[in-house]
Tab-separated table of C-alpha atoms in Angstrom:
chain	number	residue	atom	x	y	z
E	125	UNK	CA	14.313	92.801	-89.364
E	126	UNK	CA	15.429	95.449	-91.857
E	127	UNK	CA	13.118	97.659	-93.905
E	128	UNK	CA	14.038	95.568	-96.972
E	129	UNK	CA	12.991	92.309	-95.241
E	130	UNK	CA	9.813	93.564	-93.617
E	131	UNK	CA	6.474	92.825	-95.256
E	132	UNK	CA	5.136	95.994	-96.923
E	133	UNK	CA	2.311	97.824	-95.186
E	134	UNK	CA	-0.704	97.672	-97.506
E	135	UNK	CA	-4.079	99.227	-96.730
E	136	UNK	CA	-7.356	98.680	-98.583
E	137	UNK	CA	-9.490	101.742	-99.225
E	138	UNK	CA	-13.194	101.293	-99.973
E	139	UNK	CA	-14.569	104.737	-99.004
E	140	UNK	CA	-12.937	108.154	-99.096
E	141	UNK	CA	-9.499	106.547	-99.396
E	142	UNK	CA	-10.393	105.684	-103.007
E	143	UNK	CA	-10.727	109.329	-104.045
E	144	UNK	CA	-8.467	110.792	-101.349
E	145	UNK	CA	-5.556	108.329	-101.082
E	146	UNK	CA	-3.164	108.125	-98.139
E	147	UNK	CA	0.271	109.744	-98.482
E	148	UNK	CA	3.502	107.988	-99.465
E	149	UNK	CA	1.912	105.374	-101.748
E	150	UNK	CA	4.436	103.421	-103.837
E	151	UNK	CA	1.966	101.030	-105.458
E	152	UNK	CA	-1.782	100.851	-105.864
E	153	UNK	CA	-3.946	98.158	-107.387
E	154	UNK	CA	-7.724	97.978	-107.764
E	155	UNK	CA	-9.410	94.893	-106.392
E	156	UNK	CA	-12.291	93.568	-104.350
E	157	UNK	CA	-13.144	91.807	-101.112
E	158	UNK	CA	-15.256	88.669	-101.044
E	159	UNK	CA	-18.046	88.073	-98.565
E	160	UNK	CA	-18.596	91.732	-97.649
E	161	UNK	CA	-20.991	94.563	-98.473
E	162	UNK	CA	-20.272	98.295	-98.422
E	163	UNK	CA	-23.065	100.191	-96.702
E	164	UNK	CA	-23.710	103.714	-95.414
E	165	UNK	CA	-24.228	102.215	-91.965
E	166	UNK	CA	-21.814	104.401	-89.981
E	167	UNK	CA	-22.637	107.802	-88.478
E	168	UNK	CA	-20.172	110.597	-89.272
E	169	UNK	CA	-19.900	113.089	-86.432
E	170	UNK	CA	-16.537	114.542	-87.448
E	171	UNK	CA	-16.221	114.590	-91.263
E	172	UNK	CA	-19.545	114.606	-93.137
E	173	UNK	CA	-21.810	115.628	-90.302
E	174	UNK	CA	-21.793	117.041	-86.788
E	175	UNK	CA	-22.491	115.576	-83.341
E	176	UNK	CA	-25.950	117.204	-83.484
E	177	UNK	CA	-26.655	116.152	-87.074
E	178	UNK	CA	-24.432	113.205	-88.019
E	179	UNK	CA	-24.041	112.304	-91.656
E	180	UNK	CA	-23.550	108.803	-93.021
E	181	UNK	CA	-20.373	107.186	-94.339
E	182	UNK	CA	-19.576	103.692	-95.525
E	183	UNK	CA	-18.296	100.735	-93.598
E	184	UNK	CA	-17.691	97.117	-94.470
E	185	UNK	CA	-20.021	94.495	-93.079
E	186	UNK	CA	-19.682	90.752	-93.450
E	187	UNK	CA	-22.489	89.694	-95.783
E	188	UNK	CA	-23.814	87.129	-93.292
E	189	UNK	CA	-23.931	89.760	-90.543
E	190	UNK	CA	-25.625	92.311	-92.809
E	191	UNK	CA	-28.330	89.830	-93.708
E	192	UNK	CA	-29.138	89.690	-89.981
E	193	UNK	CA	-29.028	93.469	-89.417
E	194	UNK	CA	-30.858	94.541	-92.560
E	195	UNK	CA	-33.801	92.160	-92.417
E	196	UNK	CA	-34.251	92.306	-96.178
E	197	UNK	CA	-31.443	93.701	-98.304
E	198	UNK	CA	-32.505	95.378	-101.531
E	199	UNK	CA	-29.347	94.008	-103.180
E	200	UNK	CA	-29.125	90.435	-101.849
E	201	UNK	CA	-26.919	88.969	-104.574
E	202	UNK	CA	-23.902	91.264	-104.174
E	203	UNK	CA	-21.194	90.247	-101.742
E	204	UNK	CA	-18.059	91.868	-103.163
E	205	UNK	CA	-16.666	95.322	-102.430
E	206	UNK	CA	-14.409	97.073	-104.925
E	207	UNK	CA	-11.672	99.424	-103.785
E	208	UNK	CA	-7.918	100.018	-103.964
E	209	UNK	CA	-5.027	98.327	-102.166
E	210	UNK	CA	-2.310	100.886	-101.403
E	211	UNK	CA	1.247	99.834	-100.575
E	212	UNK	CA	3.002	102.434	-98.435
E	213	UNK	CA	6.671	103.413	-98.636
E	214	UNK	CA	8.282	101.496	-95.731
E	215	UNK	CA	10.144	104.611	-94.595
E	216	UNK	CA	6.817	106.309	-93.848
E	217	UNK	CA	4.808	103.359	-92.503
E	218	UNK	CA	4.587	104.679	-88.931
E	219	UNK	CA	3.593	108.147	-90.125
E	220	UNK	CA	0.878	106.798	-92.428
E	221	UNK	CA	-0.486	104.442	-89.759
E	222	UNK	CA	-0.841	107.393	-87.374
E	223	UNK	CA	-2.459	109.484	-90.116
E	224	UNK	CA	-5.019	106.769	-90.931
E	225	UNK	CA	-5.718	105.972	-87.274
E	226	UNK	CA	-6.637	109.632	-86.762
E	227	UNK	CA	-8.598	109.929	-90.014
E	228	UNK	CA	-10.645	106.812	-89.211
E	229	UNK	CA	-11.075	107.492	-85.499
E	230	UNK	CA	-14.880	107.712	-85.418
E	231	UNK	CA	-15.652	104.092	-84.552
E	232	UNK	CA	-13.370	102.208	-86.929
E	233	UNK	CA	-11.112	99.261	-86.089
E	234	UNK	CA	-8.508	97.434	-88.178
E	235	UNK	CA	-9.076	94.083	-89.866
E	236	UNK	CA	-6.723	92.036	-92.031
E	237	UNK	CA	-8.107	90.801	-95.351
E	238	UNK	CA	-7.112	89.511	-98.801
E	239	UNK	CA	-7.847	91.645	-101.842
E	240	UNK	CA	-8.817	89.925	-105.087
E	241	UNK	CA	-8.606	90.975	-108.698
E	242	UNK	CA	-9.357	89.545	-112.125
E	243	UNK	CA	-6.479	88.555	-114.374
E	244	UNK	CA	-6.967	86.723	-117.670
E	245	UNK	CA	-10.561	86.039	-116.671
E	246	UNK	CA	-9.596	84.395	-113.361
E	247	UNK	CA	-9.913	85.632	-109.784
E	248	UNK	CA	-6.514	85.965	-108.109
E	249	UNK	CA	-5.266	87.514	-104.872
E	250	UNK	CA	-3.639	90.866	-105.717
E	251	UNK	CA	-2.858	91.916	-102.111
E	252	UNK	CA	-2.611	89.377	-99.286
E	253	UNK	CA	-2.836	90.230	-95.582
E	254	UNK	CA	-3.961	93.758	-96.335
E	255	UNK	CA	-5.227	96.055	-93.578
E	256	UNK	CA	-8.535	97.902	-93.726
E	257	UNK	CA	-10.621	100.043	-91.371
E	258	UNK	CA	-14.039	98.672	-90.494
E	259	UNK	CA	-16.859	100.138	-88.442
E	260	UNK	CA	-17.932	96.960	-86.681
E	261	UNK	CA	-21.590	96.600	-85.617
E	262	UNK	CA	-20.700	96.938	-81.934
E	263	UNK	CA	-19.069	100.362	-82.341
E	264	UNK	CA	-21.173	103.293	-81.057
E	265	UNK	CA	-21.350	105.023	-84.456
E	266	UNK	CA	-22.814	101.999	-86.254
E	267	UNK	CA	-26.438	102.693	-87.157
E	268	UNK	CA	-27.167	99.657	-89.322
E	269	UNK	CA	-29.803	99.504	-92.013
E	270	UNK	CA	-32.106	102.443	-92.791
E	271	UNK	CA	-34.797	102.686	-95.488
E	272	UNK	CA	-32.973	103.778	-98.628
E	273	UNK	CA	-35.086	106.901	-99.243
E	274	UNK	CA	-34.604	108.019	-95.636
E	275	UNK	CA	-30.869	107.333	-95.918
E	276	UNK	CA	-30.614	109.317	-99.156
E	277	UNK	CA	-32.404	112.269	-97.527
E	278	UNK	CA	-29.987	112.195	-94.595
E	279	UNK	CA	-26.953	112.084	-96.896
E	280	UNK	CA	-28.352	114.833	-99.104
E	281	UNK	CA	-28.885	117.313	-96.286
E	282	UNK	CA	-25.882	116.574	-94.020
E	283	UNK	CA	-22.765	118.771	-93.913
E	284	UNK	CA	-19.628	118.476	-91.772
E	285	UNK	CA	-16.079	119.851	-91.455
E	286	UNK	CA	-14.972	117.816	-94.497
E	287	UNK	CA	-17.848	119.081	-96.645
E	288	UNK	CA	-21.248	117.981	-97.865
E	289	UNK	CA	-22.199	114.376	-97.241
E	290	UNK	CA	-23.665	114.026	-100.729
E	291	UNK	CA	-20.336	115.071	-102.287
E	292	UNK	CA	-18.705	112.156	-100.469
E	293	UNK	CA	-21.328	109.886	-102.047
E	294	UNK	CA	-20.888	111.379	-105.520
E	295	UNK	CA	-17.088	111.193	-105.429
E	296	UNK	CA	-17.174	107.627	-104.166
E	297	UNK	CA	-19.635	106.526	-106.857
E	298	UNK	CA	-17.544	108.107	-109.599
E	299	UNK	CA	-14.347	106.548	-108.246
E	300	UNK	CA	-15.808	103.035	-107.997
E	301	UNK	CA	-16.993	103.197	-111.613
E	302	UNK	CA	-13.419	103.932	-112.751
E	303	UNK	CA	-11.685	101.154	-110.799
E	304	UNK	CA	-12.109	98.343	-113.319
E	305	UNK	CA	-14.450	97.244	-116.102
E	306	UNK	CA	-16.047	94.842	-113.598
E	307	UNK	CA	-16.341	97.226	-110.630
E	308	UNK	CA	-19.883	97.825	-109.446
E	309	UNK	CA	-21.954	98.667	-106.369
E	310	UNK	CA	-25.737	98.673	-106.725
E	311	UNK	CA	-26.373	100.127	-103.240
E	312	UNK	CA	-24.001	103.025	-103.882
E	313	UNK	CA	-25.469	103.809	-107.281
E	314	UNK	CA	-29.058	103.613	-106.006
E	315	UNK	CA	-28.271	106.191	-103.303
E	316	UNK	CA	-26.574	108.426	-105.856
E	317	UNK	CA	-29.657	108.290	-108.094
E	318	UNK	CA	-31.909	109.298	-105.207
E	319	UNK	CA	-29.664	112.166	-104.091
E	320	UNK	CA	-29.367	113.540	-107.605
E	321	UNK	CA	-33.147	113.431	-107.819
E	322	UNK	CA	-33.240	115.595	-104.675
E	323	UNK	CA	-30.759	117.955	-106.350
E	324	UNK	CA	-33.104	118.258	-109.304
E	325	UNK	CA	-36.131	118.841	-107.080
E	326	UNK	CA	-34.574	121.304	-104.633
E	327	UNK	CA	-31.525	122.693	-106.392
E	328	UNK	CA	-27.862	121.849	-105.844
E	329	UNK	CA	-27.437	124.274	-102.958
E	330	UNK	CA	-25.340	123.978	-99.816
E	331	UNK	CA	-27.605	122.494	-97.211
E	332	UNK	CA	-27.403	123.410	-93.561
């Protein structure tokens, strides 16, 4: 099979990939997944925290599974996750796969999904058979549901090699708002509100 005949490698970003895209992108389209939630349910030992003080980063969880793990979700009616589908230049597919495998090494595995969008008021598939990295519940870094105020405190005070955990949250929130007129994430925005309240109470300093 030649490069021209091969199906393009497309990856869906729903976390840091939204505001820090992969290299060698030839096309990108905003869209959403159905039947999932985006939650700060994954420990970050290597990017936004340390092994001794892990931060929290997002993962995808099937809505039905999350309902089991969370007990009572504060945002029960949302089951779509907005992000970006990136199509990679076929010449660099192997390089980008290796790059993403390393970047998402802390407990993430690959799933294949369809990405939806809204065109002329209708929901349509904008990227079929798209790959995405998911921290499944059985991976050792999955922490599940935490009380939202406790989670916000953890995010606010955590720092790792890639920077402050709260900056990850703030950049992600800002990026999701810009994806499309319909893009939204109540859980994300509620955490942002709580962390900014901590900024106001304690000052926007670099935490240790």
